[in-house]
CSV table of C-alpha atoms in Angstrom, one decimal:
chain,number,residue,atom,x,y,z
A,1,MET,CA,79.9,61.6,137.5
A,2,LYS,CA,83.4,60.2,137.8
A,3,ARG,CA,83.9,57.0,139.8
A,4,SER,CA,85.9,57.7,143.0
A,5,ASN,CA,88.9,55.5,144.0
A,6,GLU,CA,88.1,56.1,147.6
A,7,PRO,CA,86.7,52.6,148.1
A,8,VAL,CA,90.3,51.3,148.1
A,9,ALA,CA,91.4,53.7,150.9
A,10,TRP,CA,88.1,53.2,152.8
A,11,GLY,CA,88.2,49.4,152.4
A,12,LEU,CA,91.7,49.3,154.0
A,13,PHE,CA,90.6,51.8,156.6
A,14,GLY,CA,87.6,49.7,157.5
A,15,ALA,CA,89.6,46.4,157.6
A,16,GLY,CA,92.2,48.1,159.8
A,17,GLY,CA,89.7,49.4,162.2
A,18,MET,CA,87.9,46.0,162.4
A,19,LEU,CA,91.3,44.2,163.0
A,20,LEU,CA,92.3,46.8,165.7
A,21,ALA,CA,89.0,46.4,167.5
A,22,LEU,CA,89.3,42.6,167.4
A,23,VAL,CA,93.0,41.9,168.1
A,24,GLY,CA,94.3,45.3,169.2
A,25,PRO,CA,93.7,44.8,173.0
A,26,GLY,CA,95.2,41.3,172.7
A,27,LEU,CA,98.3,42.6,170.9
A,28,VAL,CA,98.8,45.3,173.6
A,29,VAL,CA,98.5,42.7,176.4
A,30,ALA,CA,100.8,40.2,174.5
A,31,THR,CA,103.6,42.6,173.4
A,32,GLY,CA,103.3,45.1,176.2
A,33,PHE,CA,102.8,42.9,179.3
A,34,LEU,CA,103.2,39.2,178.6
A,35,LEU,CA,106.4,39.1,176.4
A,36,PRO,CA,108.5,41.5,178.6
A,37,PHE,CA,107.9,39.3,181.6
A,38,ALA,CA,108.3,35.9,179.9
A,39,GLU,CA,111.5,34.0,179.9
A,40,PRO,CA,113.5,35.7,177.0
A,41,ALA,CA,114.6,32.5,175.2
A,42,ALA,CA,111.1,31.0,175.3
A,43,ALA,CA,109.5,34.3,174.1
A,44,PHE,CA,112.0,34.5,171.3
A,45,HIS,CA,111.3,30.9,170.1
A,46,ALA,CA,107.6,31.4,170.3
A,47,VAL,CA,107.7,34.6,168.2
A,48,ASP,CA,110.2,33.1,165.8
A,49,ALA,CA,108.0,30.0,165.3
A,50,LEU,CA,105.1,32.3,164.5
A,51,ILE,CA,107.1,34.3,161.9
A,52,ALA,CA,108.5,31.0,160.4
A,53,HIS,CA,105.0,29.8,159.5
A,54,PRO,CA,103.4,31.3,156.3
A,55,LEU,CA,100.1,31.8,158.1
A,56,GLY,CA,102.0,33.6,160.9
A,57,LYS,CA,103.7,35.9,158.4
A,58,LEU,CA,100.3,36.7,156.8
A,59,LEU,CA,98.7,37.5,160.2
A,60,LEU,CA,101.6,39.7,161.2
A,61,LEU,CA,101.5,41.5,157.9
A,62,ALA,CA,97.8,42.1,158.3
A,63,ALA,CA,98.3,43.3,161.9
A,64,ILE,CA,100.9,45.7,160.7
A,65,ALA,CA,99.6,47.0,157.4
A,66,LEU,CA,95.9,47.3,157.9
A,67,PRO,CA,96.1,49.5,161.1
A,68,LEU,CA,98.7,51.6,159.3
A,69,TYR,CA,96.2,52.3,156.5
A,70,HIS,CA,93.5,52.9,159.1
A,71,THR,CA,95.7,55.5,160.8
A,72,VAL,CA,96.8,57.4,157.8
A,73,HIS,CA,93.2,57.5,156.5
A,74,ARG,CA,92.1,59.1,159.8
A,75,LEU,CA,95.1,61.6,159.6
A,76,HIS,CA,94.3,62.5,156.0
A,77,HIS,CA,90.6,63.2,156.6
A,78,GLY,CA,91.2,64.6,160.0
A,79,LEU,CA,93.6,67.3,158.6
A,80,GLN,CA,91.0,68.2,156.0
A,81,GLU,CA,88.3,68.4,158.6
A,82,LEU,CA,90.4,70.7,160.7
A,83,HIS,CA,90.7,72.9,157.6
A,84,ALA,CA,94.5,72.5,157.7
A,85,PRO,CA,95.9,74.7,154.9
A,86,LEU,CA,97.8,71.9,153.2
A,87,PRO,CA,97.6,70.7,149.6
A,88,HIS,CA,95.1,67.9,149.5
A,89,GLY,CA,97.0,65.7,147.0
A,90,LEU,CA,100.3,66.0,148.8
A,91,VAL,CA,98.8,65.0,152.1
A,92,ALA,CA,97.1,62.0,150.5
A,93,LEU,CA,100.4,61.0,148.8
A,94,LEU,CA,102.4,61.4,152.1
A,95,CYS,CA,99.8,59.5,154.2
A,96,TYR,CA,99.0,56.5,151.9
A,97,GLY,CA,102.5,56.6,150.5
A,98,SER,CA,104.2,56.1,153.9
A,99,ALA,CA,101.7,53.3,154.8
A,100,THR,CA,102.5,51.6,151.5
A,101,VAL,CA,106.3,52.0,152.0
A,102,LEU,CA,106.1,50.6,155.6
A,103,THR,CA,103.8,47.7,154.3
A,104,ILE,CA,106.3,46.8,151.6
A,105,ALA,CA,109.2,47.0,154.1
A,106,SER,CA,107.4,44.7,156.5
A,107,ALA,CA,106.4,42.3,153.8
A,108,SER,CA,110.0,42.1,152.5
A,109,TRP,CA,111.4,41.5,156.0
A,110,LEU,CA,108.8,38.8,156.7
A,111,LEU,CA,109.6,37.1,153.4
A,112,VAL,CA,113.3,36.9,154.0
A,113,ARG,CA,112.9,35.7,157.6
B,1,MET,CA,58.3,81.8,184.0
B,2,SER,CA,58.4,85.4,182.8
B,3,ASP,CA,55.4,86.4,180.6
B,4,SER,CA,57.4,87.2,177.4
B,5,ILE,CA,60.4,86.1,175.5
B,6,ALA,CA,62.8,88.0,173.3
B,7,ILE,CA,63.1,86.4,169.8
B,8,TYR,CA,66.0,87.8,167.7
B,9,VAL,CA,65.4,87.1,164.1
B,10,ALA,CA,68.1,87.5,161.4
B,11,ARG,CA,66.5,89.8,158.8
B,12,TYR,CA,67.7,90.1,155.3
B,13,ARG,CA,66.1,92.0,152.5
B,14,PRO,CA,67.7,91.3,149.1
B,15,GLY,CA,68.8,94.4,147.3
B,16,GLN,CA,68.5,96.5,150.5
B,17,ASP,CA,70.7,94.8,153.1
B,18,GLU,CA,74.4,94.0,152.8
B,19,ALA,CA,74.1,91.1,155.2
B,20,PRO,CA,71.5,89.8,157.6
B,21,THR,CA,71.0,91.8,160.9
B,22,GLU,CA,69.1,90.7,164.0
B,23,GLN,CA,65.8,92.3,164.9
B,24,ARG,CA,64.3,91.8,168.3
B,25,TYR,CA,60.6,90.9,168.8
B,26,ASP,CA,59.0,90.3,172.2
B,27,VAL,CA,56.5,87.5,172.1
B,28,PRO,CA,54.1,86.5,175.0
B,29,LEU,CA,55.3,83.3,176.4
B,30,SER,CA,53.1,80.2,177.0
B,31,THR,CA,54.2,76.6,177.6
B,32,ASP,CA,52.5,75.2,174.4
B,33,LEU,CA,53.7,77.9,171.9
B,34,SER,CA,56.0,76.6,169.2
B,35,VAL,CA,58.7,78.7,167.5
B,36,LEU,CA,56.6,78.6,164.3
B,37,GLU,CA,53.5,79.9,166.2
B,38,ALA,CA,55.7,82.6,167.6
B,39,LEU,CA,56.7,83.6,164.1
B,40,ASN,CA,53.1,83.6,163.1
B,41,TYR,CA,52.4,85.9,166.1
B,42,ILE,CA,55.1,88.3,165.0
B,43,LYS,CA,53.8,88.3,161.4
B,44,ASP,CA,50.2,88.9,162.5
B,45,GLU,CA,50.7,91.3,165.4
B,46,LEU,CA,54.1,92.9,165.2
B,47,ASP,CA,55.7,93.0,161.8
B,48,PRO,CA,53.9,91.9,158.6
B,49,THR,CA,57.1,92.2,156.6
B,50,LEU,CA,58.8,89.1,158.2
B,51,ALA,CA,59.4,86.3,155.7
B,52,TYR,CA,59.6,82.6,156.6
B,53,ARG,CA,58.3,79.3,155.2
B,54,TRP,CA,55.7,77.1,156.8
B,55,SER,CA,52.8,74.9,155.9
B,56,CYS,CA,51.6,72.0,158.0
B,57,ARG,CA,52.4,72.8,161.6
B,58,MET,CA,52.9,69.1,162.4
B,59,ALA,CA,56.4,68.1,161.3
B,60,ILE,CA,55.4,66.5,158.0
B,61,CYS,CA,55.8,69.1,155.3
B,62,GLY,CA,59.4,70.0,156.1
B,63,SER,CA,59.0,73.7,155.3
B,64,CYS,CA,59.8,75.5,158.6
B,65,GLY,CA,63.4,74.4,159.2
B,66,VAL,CA,65.5,77.3,160.6
B,67,MET,CA,68.6,77.7,162.8
B,68,ILE,CA,67.3,77.9,166.4
B,69,ASP,CA,70.1,79.1,168.6
B,70,GLY,CA,72.5,77.8,166.0
B,71,GLU,CA,71.0,74.4,165.6
B,72,PRO,CA,69.0,73.3,162.6
B,73,ARG,CA,65.5,72.5,163.8
B,74,LEU,CA,61.9,72.6,162.7
B,75,GLY,CA,60.0,75.6,164.0
B,76,CYS,CA,56.9,73.6,164.6
B,77,LYS,CA,58.6,71.0,166.6
B,78,THR,CA,60.5,73.3,168.9
B,79,PHE,CA,58.7,75.0,171.8
B,80,LEU,CA,59.5,78.4,173.4
B,81,ARG,CA,59.3,76.8,176.9
B,82,GLU,CA,62.7,75.3,176.2
B,83,PHE,CA,64.2,78.8,176.1
B,84,ALA,CA,62.1,80.3,178.9
B,85,ASP,CA,64.8,80.3,181.5
B,86,ARG,CA,67.2,82.2,179.3
B,87,GLY,CA,64.5,84.5,178.2
B,88,GLU,CA,65.7,84.8,174.6
B,89,LEU,CA,66.4,82.8,171.4
B,90,HIS,CA,68.0,83.5,168.1
B,91,LEU,CA,66.7,82.5,164.7
B,92,ARG,CA,68.4,82.6,161.3
B,93,ALA,CA,67.9,80.9,157.9
B,94,LEU,CA,69.3,77.4,157.5
B,95,ASP,CA,73.1,77.3,157.3
B,96,ASN,CA,75.0,76.2,154.2
B,97,PHE,CA,72.4,77.7,151.8
B,98,PRO,CA,72.2,81.2,150.4
B,99,VAL,CA,69.6,83.4,152.2
B,100,GLU,CA,66.8,84.4,149.9
B,101,ARG,CA,65.0,86.7,152.4
B,102,ASP,CA,64.9,86.8,156.3
B,103,LEU,CA,64.4,83.1,157.4
B,104,ILE,CA,64.0,81.7,153.9
B,105,ALA,CA,67.0,79.7,152.6
B,106,ASP,CA,67.5,79.1,148.9
B,107,VAL,CA,67.4,75.2,148.8
B,108,GLU,CA,67.7,74.9,145.1
B,109,ARG,CA,71.0,73.0,145.3
B,110,PHE,CA,69.4,70.5,147.7
B,111,MET,CA,66.5,70.0,145.2
B,112,ASP,CA,69.0,69.4,142.3
B,113,HIS,CA,70.8,66.7,144.4
B,114,LEU,CA,67.5,65.0,145.2
B,115,GLU,CA,66.7,64.8,141.5
B,116,THR,CA,70.1,63.4,140.7
B,117,VAL,CA,69.5,60.2,142.6
B,118,LYS,CA,66.1,59.5,140.9
B,119,PRO,CA,64.0,59.2,144.2
B,120,TRP,CA,61.2,57.2,142.7
B,121,THR,CA,60.6,53.6,141.8
B,122,VAL,CA,62.1,52.9,138.4
B,123,HIS,CA,60.7,49.9,136.5
B,124,ASN,CA,62.5,48.3,133.6
B,125,SER,CA,59.1,47.5,132.0
B,126,GLU,CA,55.7,48.9,133.0
B,127,ARG,CA,53.3,46.2,134.1
B,128,PRO,CA,49.7,46.5,132.8
B,129,VAL,CA,47.2,47.5,135.5
B,130,SER,CA,45.4,44.2,134.9
B,131,GLU,CA,48.3,42.3,136.4
B,132,GLY,CA,47.6,43.9,139.7
B,133,GLU,CA,49.7,45.8,142.2
B,134,TYR,CA,53.4,45.4,143.0
B,135,ARG,CA,53.2,43.3,146.2
B,136,GLN,CA,55.7,43.4,149.0
B,137,THR,CA,56.2,41.3,152.2
B,138,PRO,CA,56.5,43.0,155.6
B,139,ALA,CA,60.2,42.0,155.6
B,140,GLU,CA,60.7,43.7,152.3
B,141,LEU,CA,59.0,46.9,153.6
B,142,GLU,CA,61.1,46.8,156.7
B,143,ARG,CA,64.3,47.0,154.7
B,144,TYR,CA,63.7,50.6,153.6
B,145,GLN,CA,60.9,51.9,155.7
B,146,GLN,CA,63.0,54.0,158.1
B,147,PHE,CA,64.7,55.8,155.2
B,148,SER,CA,61.3,56.6,153.6
B,149,GLN,CA,60.4,58.8,156.6
B,150,CYS,CA,62.4,61.7,155.2
B,151,ILE,CA,60.4,64.9,154.8
B,152,ASN,CA,63.0,66.7,152.7
B,153,CYS,CA,63.3,69.5,155.3
B,154,GLY,CA,67.0,70.0,154.6
B,155,LEU,CA,68.0,70.2,158.3
B,156,CYS,CA,70.7,67.6,157.6
B,157,TYR,CA,72.2,69.8,154.9
B,158,ALA,CA,72.4,72.7,157.3
B,159,ALA,CA,74.1,70.3,159.7
B,160,CYS,CA,76.6,68.8,157.3
B,161,PRO,CA,80.1,70.3,157.4
B,162,GLN,CA,81.0,68.7,154.1
B,163,PHE,CA,78.0,70.2,152.2
B,164,GLY,CA,78.8,73.5,153.9
B,165,ARG,CA,82.3,73.3,152.5
B,166,ASP,CA,81.4,72.2,149.0
B,167,ASP,CA,77.8,72.1,147.9
B,168,SER,CA,78.5,69.7,145.0
B,169,PHE,CA,78.3,66.9,147.7
B,170,LEU,CA,75.0,65.2,147.1
B,171,GLY,CA,74.4,65.3,150.9
B,172,PRO,CA,72.6,63.2,153.5
B,173,ALA,CA,69.0,63.3,152.4
B,174,ALA,CA,69.7,62.6,148.7
B,175,LEU,CA,72.0,59.7,149.5
B,176,THR,CA,69.5,58.3,152.0
B,177,LEU,CA,66.8,58.4,149.4
B,178,ALA,CA,69.1,56.7,146.9
B,179,LEU,CA,69.5,53.9,149.4
B,180,ARG,CA,65.8,53.9,150.2
B,181,TYR,CA,64.9,53.1,146.5
B,182,ASN,CA,67.9,50.8,146.0
B,183,LEU,CA,66.5,48.7,148.9
B,184,ASP,CA,63.0,48.6,147.6
B,185,SER,CA,62.1,45.2,146.1
B,186,ARG,CA,59.8,47.0,143.5
B,187,ASP,CA,62.6,49.1,142.1
B,188,ASP,CA,64.9,48.4,139.1
B,189,GLY,CA,66.8,51.6,139.2
B,190,SER,CA,69.7,50.7,141.4
B,191,ALA,CA,72.3,50.5,138.7
B,192,GLY,CA,71.4,54.0,137.5
B,193,ARG,CA,71.8,55.5,141.0
B,194,MET,CA,75.1,53.8,141.7
B,195,ALA,CA,77.0,56.2,139.3
B,196,ALA,CA,76.0,59.1,141.6
B,197,LEU,CA,76.8,57.2,144.8
B,198,ASN,CA,80.2,56.0,143.4
B,199,ALA,CA,81.4,59.6,142.7
B,200,ASP,CA,83.5,61.7,145.0
B,201,GLU,CA,80.5,64.0,145.2
B,202,GLY,CA,78.4,60.9,146.2
B,203,VAL,CA,78.9,58.9,149.4
B,204,TRP,CA,82.7,59.4,149.4
B,205,ARG,CA,82.6,63.1,150.5
B,206,CYS,CA,81.0,62.0,153.8
B,207,THR,CA,83.4,61.6,156.7
B,208,PHE,CA,80.8,60.2,159.1
B,209,VAL,CA,80.5,63.3,161.3
B,210,GLY,CA,77.0,62.1,162.1
B,211,TYR,CA,75.4,65.5,162.9
B,212,CYS,CA,72.9,64.9,160.2
B,213,SER,CA,71.4,62.0,162.2
B,214,GLU,CA,71.4,64.1,165.4
B,215,VAL,CA,69.3,66.9,163.9
B,216,CYS,CA,66.9,64.7,161.8
B,217,PRO,CA,63.4,65.4,163.1
B,218,LYS,CA,62.1,62.1,161.8
B,219,ASP,CA,64.9,59.8,163.1
B,220,VAL,CA,65.8,58.7,159.6
B,221,ASP,CA,69.5,58.3,160.5
B,222,PRO,CA,71.1,59.6,157.2
B,223,ALA,CA,74.6,58.9,158.5
B,224,GLN,CA,73.8,55.2,158.7
B,225,ALA,CA,72.3,55.3,155.2
B,226,VAL,CA,75.3,57.1,153.7
B,227,ASN,CA,77.7,54.6,155.3
B,228,ARG,CA,75.7,51.7,154.0
B,229,GLY,CA,76.0,53.4,150.7
B,230,LYS,CA,79.8,53.3,151.1
B,231,VAL,CA,79.6,49.5,151.5
B,232,ALA,CA,77.4,49.2,148.4
B,233,SER,CA,79.8,51.5,146.5
B,234,THR,CA,82.8,49.5,147.6
B,235,ILE,CA,81.2,46.2,146.4
B,236,ASN,CA,80.3,48.0,143.2
B,237,TYR,CA,84.0,49.1,142.8
B,238,GLY,CA,85.2,45.5,143.3
B,239,LEU,CA,82.7,44.1,140.7
B,240,ASN,CA,83.8,46.8,138.3
B,241,LEU,CA,87.4,45.8,138.7
B,242,LEU,CA,86.4,42.2,137.9
B,243,ARG,CA,84.6,43.4,134.8
B,244,LEU,CA,87.6,45.4,133.7
B,245,ALA,CA,89.9,42.4,134.3
B,246,ARG,CA,87.7,40.4,131.9
B,247,GLY,CA,88.1,43.1,129.3
B,248,GLU,CA,84.5,44.4,129.7
B,249,HIS,CA,83.5,48.1,129.7
B,250,ASP,CA,84.1,50.4,132.6
B,251,THR,CA,80.8,51.3,134.3
């Protein structure tokens, strides 16, 4: 029997789900409620300082990329489960491809900042 | 409670019928009568041509699994009193398998999958009897005991949408038994079973619907077992990448 490459997708899916469960509510509170009501200059400097630090960059990348892979994995398998009459390979390519493109874009932006 | 209940049984005679058709039997109702006993009543008193599987009557042989009002259940563990208010119930052979005759499903595919995962203790070298038994601590037993309660009734296969879609999927019970032996301290066969688990037809076809665990009459929780198999397979995948990076053989 041929070894499946699904562990890669499932690993990213699992990591994303775990991260969302742990920091998701905190992110919603911080970005949705606290930042909009904070003093704009102070909020900008706080976020800027986070992005300036390598560890902050890494955390942000993880908080962006892993939930992305989590979401597209759900979409991919959800569409299959709903018996959507779409070509399996193309759906996989679009899902994981878009997550990868967005991950690379975020990483590049974080690196040049 | 009325004194009888209408049981609609999907009949199918190979070579005669195009497709299964329902036949109604009226069975006297009592609070302690199981669906299996009702089938025995039909066979003895009403229609000797009815075909169905059964043996132990006590939820251990795993033979009498049928679809009861669309749900995979054991005939011996389901009682007519549950359907008394409605006054009727519908029986058909287990879903996701070809029908052999009446309530008998052809479970050959399931048996093949069981064999694939080598559900027995594999030893690298046989110990002479004089060396005594293979001993195990209660903690070592605890690791796999729940998964060893499987009676191979096949209800989880009738419940699994992935097996229904593509029966090359090894399925809940076979993957659970693979884990059961992989977790057994007396077993050396784990490496041999991983090839099956690692395949698309192995743990990776499962999308954690979880209906297998809902219908399991022995509370084995195959969904948990399959997902633990995914963790094991992911670790195995990573180790294989390391081996490949060191120029060793792909396994």
